[in-house]
Short mmCIF file of C-alpha atoms in Angstrom, two decimals:
data_model
loop_
_atom_site.label_atom_id
_atom_site.label_comp_id
_atom_site.label_asym_id
_atom_site.label_seq_id
_atom_site.Cartn_x
_atom_site.Cartn_y
_atom_site.Cartn_z
CA MET A 1 -14.74 -0.22 10.81
CA ALA A 2 -17.12 1.51 8.52
CA ASP A 3 -16.54 4.76 10.76
CA PHE A 4 -13.05 4.24 9.72
CA MET A 5 -13.43 2.96 6.31
CA SER A 6 -16.45 6.09 5.63
CA ASP A 7 -13.71 8.09 7.25
CA ILE A 8 -11.06 7.01 3.95
CA ILE A 9 -14.47 7.80 1.70
CA ALA A 10 -15.35 11.18 2.71
CA ARG A 11 -11.97 12.49 2.39
CA ALA A 12 -11.61 10.40 -1.36
CA ALA A 13 -14.07 12.52 -2.36
CA GLU A 14 -13.12 15.73 -1.88
CA THR A 15 -10.40 15.03 -3.86
CA PRO A 16 -11.16 12.37 -6.57
CA ARG A 17 -8.69 10.73 -9.39
CA ARG A 18 -8.67 8.75 -12.19
CA ILE A 19 -8.36 4.80 -10.78
CA GLY A 20 -7.32 2.17 -13.12
CA LEU A 21 -8.46 -1.04 -12.91
CA SER A 22 -7.45 -3.58 -14.85
CA GLU A 23 -9.63 -6.84 -14.16
CA VAL A 24 -12.91 -5.90 -16.13
CA GLU A 25 -13.95 -9.01 -16.80
CA SER A 26 -15.29 -9.40 -13.32
CA PRO A 27 -18.74 -9.00 -12.03
CA ASP A 28 -16.87 -7.38 -8.41
CA VAL A 29 -15.29 -4.89 -10.39
CA LEU A 30 -17.80 -4.15 -12.96
CA ARG A 31 -19.60 -3.19 -9.35
CA LEU A 32 -16.81 -1.95 -7.05
CA ALA A 33 -16.14 0.94 -10.39
CA GLN A 34 -20.05 1.62 -10.18
CA ARG A 35 -19.91 2.65 -6.19
CA ILE A 36 -16.53 4.29 -7.38
CA VAL A 37 -19.19 6.83 -9.62
CA GLU A 38 -21.95 6.52 -6.67
CA THR A 39 -19.50 7.95 -3.19
CA GLU A 40 -17.59 10.00 -6.69
CA ILE A 41 -14.25 9.19 -5.13
CA GLY A 42 -13.56 8.90 -8.36
CA VAL A 43 -13.61 8.34 -11.82
CA PRO A 44 -12.42 4.32 -13.07
CA VAL A 45 -10.42 4.20 -15.95
CA LEU A 46 -10.68 0.29 -16.62
CA VAL A 47 -8.51 -0.97 -19.31
CA GLY A 48 -9.17 -3.76 -21.31
CA ASP A 49 -11.90 -5.02 -23.72
CA ALA A 50 -14.53 -2.61 -23.05
CA ALA A 51 -17.20 -4.89 -25.90
CA ALA A 52 -16.01 -7.72 -23.57
CA SER A 53 -16.91 -5.52 -20.16
CA ARG A 54 -19.83 -3.80 -21.08
CA ALA A 55 -21.33 -7.46 -21.63
CA VAL A 56 -20.26 -9.02 -18.62
CA ALA A 57 -22.26 -5.39 -16.57
CA ALA A 58 -24.88 -6.10 -17.88
CA GLU A 59 -25.86 -9.83 -17.12
CA ALA A 60 -24.06 -8.59 -13.61
CA GLY A 61 -27.04 -5.91 -14.08
CA VAL A 62 -24.19 -2.75 -13.38
CA SER A 63 -24.94 1.06 -14.19
CA THR A 64 -21.41 1.75 -16.40
CA GLU A 65 -22.63 5.28 -16.43
CA GLY A 66 -19.50 7.50 -15.68
CA PHE A 67 -16.80 4.79 -16.82
CA GLU A 68 -14.28 5.27 -18.83
CA TYR A 69 -12.50 2.58 -21.22
CA VAL A 70 -9.48 2.15 -22.52
CA ASP A 71 -9.80 -0.71 -24.89
CA ASN A 72 -6.34 -2.31 -26.01
CA ALA A 73 -8.66 -4.47 -27.82
CA ASP A 74 -8.30 -1.77 -30.98
CA GLU A 75 -4.85 -1.54 -32.41
CA ALA A 76 -5.35 1.38 -33.09
CA VAL A 77 -5.30 2.28 -28.91
CA VAL A 78 -2.54 0.18 -28.64
CA SER A 79 -0.68 2.10 -30.94
CA ALA A 80 -1.92 5.43 -29.60
CA ILE A 81 -0.29 4.15 -26.26
CA VAL A 82 2.65 2.90 -27.56
CA GLU A 83 3.10 5.82 -29.43
CA ARG A 84 3.35 8.46 -26.49
CA TYR A 85 5.21 5.69 -23.82
CA THR A 86 8.27 5.38 -26.23
CA ALA A 87 7.91 9.33 -26.45
CA ALA A 88 8.51 9.41 -23.35
CA TYR A 89 10.20 6.38 -21.62
CA ASP A 90 13.43 5.02 -23.26
CA ASP A 91 12.98 1.75 -20.85
CA PHE A 92 10.34 -0.39 -23.49
CA SER A 93 11.74 -0.85 -27.53
CA GLN A 94 8.64 0.10 -30.08
CA LYS A 95 7.75 -3.51 -30.32
CA ALA A 96 8.32 -4.02 -25.57
CA CYS A 97 5.89 -1.83 -24.90
CA THR A 98 3.17 -3.69 -27.41
CA ARG A 99 3.20 -6.10 -25.84
CA ARG A 100 2.63 -5.00 -22.45
CA ALA A 101 0.06 -2.91 -23.52
CA LYS A 102 -1.74 -5.83 -24.23
CA ASP A 103 -1.79 -6.45 -20.89
CA ASN A 104 -4.94 -5.59 -19.25
CA LEU A 105 -2.54 -5.53 -15.88
CA LEU A 106 0.58 -4.30 -17.29
CA CYS A 107 -1.49 -0.98 -20.08
CA ALA A 108 -2.95 0.20 -16.61
CA MET A 109 0.52 1.35 -15.34
CA LEU A 110 1.90 2.24 -19.39
CA LEU A 111 -1.01 4.73 -18.07
CA LEU A 112 0.05 4.51 -14.21
CA LYS A 113 3.13 6.24 -15.64
CA LEU A 114 2.28 7.73 -18.67
CA GLY A 115 0.14 10.06 -16.26
CA ASP A 116 -3.07 8.91 -17.84
CA VAL A 117 -4.46 7.24 -14.07
CA ASP A 118 -3.76 8.11 -11.04
CA GLY A 119 -3.17 5.77 -8.94
CA VAL A 120 -4.13 1.78 -10.09
CA ALA A 121 -5.61 -0.49 -8.37
CA SER A 122 -5.90 -5.39 -9.49
CA GLY A 123 -5.11 -8.02 -7.56
CA LYS A 124 -9.71 -9.41 -7.94
CA GLU A 125 -8.38 -12.07 -10.25
CA CYS A 126 -4.46 -12.49 -9.99
CA PRO A 127 -1.73 -12.95 -7.29
CA THR A 128 -0.45 -9.73 -5.52
CA GLY A 129 3.06 -11.09 -6.92
CA ASP A 130 1.56 -10.61 -10.30
CA VAL A 131 0.54 -7.05 -9.02
CA VAL A 132 4.02 -6.07 -7.53
CA ALA A 133 5.81 -7.18 -10.12
CA ALA A 134 4.28 -5.38 -12.75
CA ALA A 135 3.61 -1.85 -10.60
CA MET A 136 7.87 -3.21 -10.33
CA GLY A 137 8.29 -3.22 -13.43
CA ILE A 138 7.10 0.12 -15.37
CA VAL A 139 6.08 2.46 -12.55
CA GLY A 140 9.13 1.81 -10.67
CA LEU A 141 10.44 2.36 -6.85
CA ALA A 142 10.29 5.48 -5.35
CA GLU A 143 13.51 7.42 -4.69
CA GLY A 144 15.19 6.72 -2.16
CA VAL A 145 13.38 2.79 -1.83
CA ALA A 146 15.21 -0.46 -1.88
CA SER A 147 11.97 -2.53 -2.22
CA PRO A 148 7.86 -3.07 -1.95
CA SER A 149 6.45 -3.14 1.08
CA SER A 150 3.16 -2.55 3.07
CA LEU A 151 1.41 -0.90 6.14
CA GLY A 152 -1.71 -2.56 7.31
CA ILE A 153 -3.54 -1.13 10.24
CA ALA A 154 -4.95 -2.25 12.95
CA GLU A 155 -8.18 -1.91 15.40
CA ILE A 156 -7.27 -3.62 18.45
CA PRO A 157 -10.12 -3.49 20.43
CA GLY A 158 -9.39 -2.71 24.06
CA PHE A 159 -5.51 -1.55 23.17
CA GLU A 160 -4.63 2.32 23.53
CA GLY A 161 -2.39 4.14 21.72
CA PRO A 162 -0.94 7.08 20.81
CA GLN A 163 -3.66 6.38 18.06
CA GLY A 164 -5.93 4.81 20.34
CA GLU A 165 -7.14 1.37 19.11
CA PHE A 166 -4.68 1.26 15.89
CA LEU A 167 -1.46 0.51 14.84
CA GLY A 168 -0.01 0.53 11.93
CA LEU A 169 1.91 -2.99 10.32
CA ALA A 170 4.57 -3.57 7.66
CA ASP A 171 5.21 -5.90 6.13
CA CYS A 172 2.62 -8.30 5.97
CA ALA A 173 2.68 -9.49 2.85
CA ILE A 174 5.84 -8.33 0.29
CA THR A 175 9.25 -8.48 1.89
CA VAL A 176 10.58 -11.89 2.70
CA GLN A 177 14.39 -11.15 4.54
CA PRO A 178 15.16 -7.34 4.51
CA GLY A 179 17.85 -6.48 4.81
CA VAL A 180 19.69 -3.24 5.67
CA GLU A 181 17.86 -0.97 3.05
CA GLU A 182 15.19 -3.28 2.63
CA LEU A 183 14.73 -2.65 6.37
CA ALA A 184 14.93 1.37 6.68
CA GLY A 185 12.76 1.63 3.30
CA ILE A 186 10.11 -0.38 5.42
CA ALA A 187 10.29 2.54 8.28
CA ILE A 188 10.07 5.41 6.34
CA ALA A 189 7.23 4.49 4.06
CA SER A 190 5.28 3.25 6.88
CA ALA A 191 5.94 6.68 7.82
CA ASP A 192 4.57 8.81 5.50
CA THR A 193 1.75 6.06 4.36
CA ALA A 194 0.63 7.10 7.56
CA ALA A 195 0.95 10.26 7.81
CA THR A 196 -0.53 10.68 4.72
CA LEU A 197 -2.79 8.38 5.45
CA LEU A 198 -4.27 8.80 8.87
CA GLY A 199 -2.87 11.74 9.87
CA TRP A 200 -0.82 10.92 12.27
CA GLU A 201 2.94 12.49 13.15
CA PRO A 202 4.61 8.74 12.72
CA ARG A 203 6.06 7.07 16.02
CA VAL A 204 7.68 3.71 13.97
CA ALA A 205 8.62 1.42 16.32
CA LEU A 206 12.30 -1.55 14.38
CA LEU A 207 11.12 -4.84 16.84
CA SER A 208 13.31 -7.79 16.87
CA PHE A 209 13.40 -10.55 20.11
CA SER A 210 15.94 -7.20 21.69
CA THR A 211 15.82 -3.53 23.00
CA MET A 212 18.56 -1.85 22.34
CA GLY A 213 20.65 -4.24 22.79
CA SER A 214 19.58 -6.96 25.83
CA ALA A 215 20.21 -10.19 23.75
CA GLN A 216 22.87 -10.38 21.46
CA HIS A 217 22.68 -11.98 17.78
CA GLU A 218 24.41 -11.16 14.06
CA SER A 219 20.55 -11.13 13.43
CA LEU A 220 20.05 -7.90 15.65
CA GLU A 221 22.49 -6.18 13.40
CA THR A 222 20.52 -6.24 10.30
CA VAL A 223 17.92 -3.88 12.72
CA ARG A 224 19.99 -2.04 14.44
CA ALA A 225 21.81 -0.71 11.12
CA ALA A 226 18.45 -0.19 9.78
CA VAL A 227 17.36 2.62 12.46
CA GLU A 228 20.93 4.05 12.32
CA ARG A 229 20.19 4.44 7.99
CA VAL A 230 16.46 5.92 8.70
CA HIS A 231 18.05 8.46 10.85
CA GLU A 232 20.79 9.12 7.59
CA LEU A 233 17.91 9.57 5.51
CA ARG A 234 15.07 10.87 7.54
CA PRO A 235 16.69 12.63 10.10
CA ASP A 236 13.21 14.10 10.82
CA LEU A 237 10.89 10.97 11.61
CA LYS A 238 10.70 9.81 14.87
CA CYS A 239 12.25 6.38 14.97
CA ASP A 240 13.93 3.30 17.73
CA GLY A 241 15.17 0.37 17.38
CA GLU A 242 15.59 -2.12 18.51
CA LEU A 243 12.63 -2.73 20.98
CA GLN A 244 10.40 -6.30 21.79
CA LEU A 245 7.08 -4.71 20.74
CA ASP A 246 5.95 -4.52 24.84
CA ALA A 247 9.13 -2.56 25.33
CA ALA A 248 7.59 -0.40 21.78
CA ILE A 249 3.89 0.22 23.25
CA MET A 250 3.21 -0.26 26.95
CA PRO A 251 5.47 2.85 28.38
CA ALA A 252 5.51 1.13 32.42
CA VAL A 253 7.30 -1.74 30.23
CA ALA A 254 9.35 0.29 28.23
CA GLU A 255 10.39 2.66 31.57
CA HIS A 256 11.98 -0.35 33.22
CA LYS A 257 13.31 -2.18 29.83
CA VAL A 258 15.09 2.20 27.72
CA LYS A 259 17.11 3.23 29.29
CA ARG A 260 17.87 5.90 26.91
CA PRO A 261 15.53 8.72 26.09
CA SER A 262 12.86 7.87 23.11
CA GLU A 263 10.55 8.89 20.80
CA VAL A 264 9.50 6.28 20.95
CA ALA A 265 9.43 3.66 22.80
CA GLY A 266 6.34 3.47 25.04
CA ARG A 267 4.44 5.23 22.29
CA ALA A 268 5.43 3.78 18.80
CA ASN A 269 1.54 3.64 16.50
CA ILE A 270 4.33 2.12 14.44
CA LEU A 271 5.70 -1.23 14.68
CA ILE A 272 8.28 -2.40 11.69
CA PHE A 273 8.45 -6.59 11.77
CA PRO A 274 11.92 -7.84 10.61
CA ASN A 275 10.71 -10.59 8.90
CA LEU A 276 7.59 -11.56 6.38
CA HIS A 277 7.39 -13.89 8.86
CA ALA A 278 7.40 -12.11 11.80
CA GLY A 279 4.51 -9.78 9.49
CA ASN A 280 2.49 -12.75 8.92
CA ILE A 281 2.06 -14.38 12.28
CA GLY A 282 1.59 -11.43 14.04
CA VAL A 283 -0.90 -9.23 12.27
CA LYS A 284 -2.89 -12.89 11.91
CA LEU A 285 -2.20 -13.20 16.43
CA VAL A 286 -4.03 -9.81 16.58
CA GLN A 287 -6.56 -10.50 14.22
CA ILE A 288 -7.49 -13.82 15.70
CA PHE A 289 -6.84 -13.49 19.48
CA GLY A 290 -6.60 -9.62 19.91
CA HIS A 291 -10.39 -9.34 17.44
CA ALA A 292 -8.52 -6.40 15.95
CA ASN A 293 -9.51 -5.49 12.28
CA ALA A 294 -7.21 -4.98 9.71
CA TYR A 295 -6.94 -2.64 6.92
CA GLY A 296 -5.24 -2.98 4.41
CA PRO A 297 -2.21 -4.22 3.13
CA VAL A 298 -1.13 -1.19 1.40
CA LEU A 299 1.16 -0.79 -0.62
CA GLN A 300 3.59 1.23 -0.96
CA GLY A 301 7.52 2.26 -1.55
CA PHE A 302 6.55 2.68 -5.28
CA ALA A 303 7.06 6.32 -7.74
CA LYS A 304 3.19 6.01 -8.07
CA PRO A 305 0.41 4.51 -6.36
CA VAL A 306 -0.26 1.29 -6.77
CA CYS A 307 -3.10 -1.16 -4.66
CA ASP A 308 -3.38 -4.29 -4.37
CA PHE A 309 -7.47 -5.77 -3.12
CA SER A 310 -7.04 -9.40 -1.74
CA ARG A 311 -9.05 -12.59 -4.05
CA SER A 312 -11.61 -12.64 -0.81
CA ALA A 313 -12.81 -9.24 -0.72
CA PRO A 314 -16.00 -8.48 -0.63
CA VAL A 315 -16.51 -5.26 -2.73
CA ASP A 316 -17.04 -2.87 0.17
CA GLU A 317 -12.93 -3.71 0.92
CA MET A 318 -11.82 -3.04 -2.57
CA LEU A 319 -13.86 0.71 -2.47
CA GLY A 320 -11.81 1.08 0.84
CA ASN A 321 -8.76 0.04 -0.67
CA VAL A 322 -9.50 1.96 -3.67
CA ALA A 323 -10.63 4.81 -1.51
CA MET A 324 -7.09 4.63 0.98
CA LEU A 325 -5.49 5.30 -2.86
CA VAL A 326 -6.87 8.15 -3.86
CA VAL A 327 -6.44 10.26 -0.40
CA ARG A 328 -2.55 8.71 -1.12
CA ALA A 329 -3.05 9.37 -5.52
CA ALA A 330 -4.09 13.20 -4.59
CA ALA A 331 -1.70 13.88 -1.38
CA GLN A 332 1.68 12.62 -3.74
CA GLU A 333 0.86 15.31 -6.18
CA ALA A 334 -0.07 17.83 -3.92
CA GLY A 335 4.12 16.61 -2.48
CA GLU A 336 2.38 15.58 1.06
#
């Protein structure tokens, strides 16, 4: 675990970025901001009441040196944001934009859309649903993506795959029952996230209880159609399905079950679950019985990078999430 995160933090330090933090009165978020400065992975931009935040920092023994504040408790600051945003975009009236600019999380998303920050990290004090809704309502989705999703990265002791002990797992946190377009978008976003963040050549398997027509059920049509949709949208990606888990990751099983050539079967490094039921159960099985370390989940599919913390996450885990956000933001800016 330490080696994985150390590598990500080192990469982030090569391309530091401005990261918006909205939970400015959380002692752990303030400790995180201090660690961002210390590791030189970026500039923490704290969006909220600056005086209240500094008071909490002083009480927690956190140095605010290197922090930037966007004090949306200041009417002049809010007015300036609203003026710039409504001049650039017409999705909110001045009144509606003002209301959003006074909310820390929504204000951070406004700043992300304006380009004042390169990514937003939140979720320590609020539910994932609030972070996703804020990003959806302001930042929006990337072109060609039908819904947001998440990619988890599992490090599984003893597993031997194309990336050693690592596997990408999606979606395990966001989309409950994806349709064809959503499932295809999850596959594409997961491939792009893994390539950007980890440098992998993605081999994406869409999972089910059937391998290449070995069973028949109406639910399988969604998986099959999603594979075809990925091929239409991104013919450059190695993507196949429907595949049972063993046929996706075990070469000997794939050789027996898959009767046609496949660049993915038996060699998949990214597994796409058919729905959130399977995804949530699957990742917990890997963690509990496979003793896997799980990193993320990395929110994906938005037009600009957004990160969600687990509310139970320690500061070191939050720092790793921000480092991944920095790497993704730098890659997006570079057009990778």
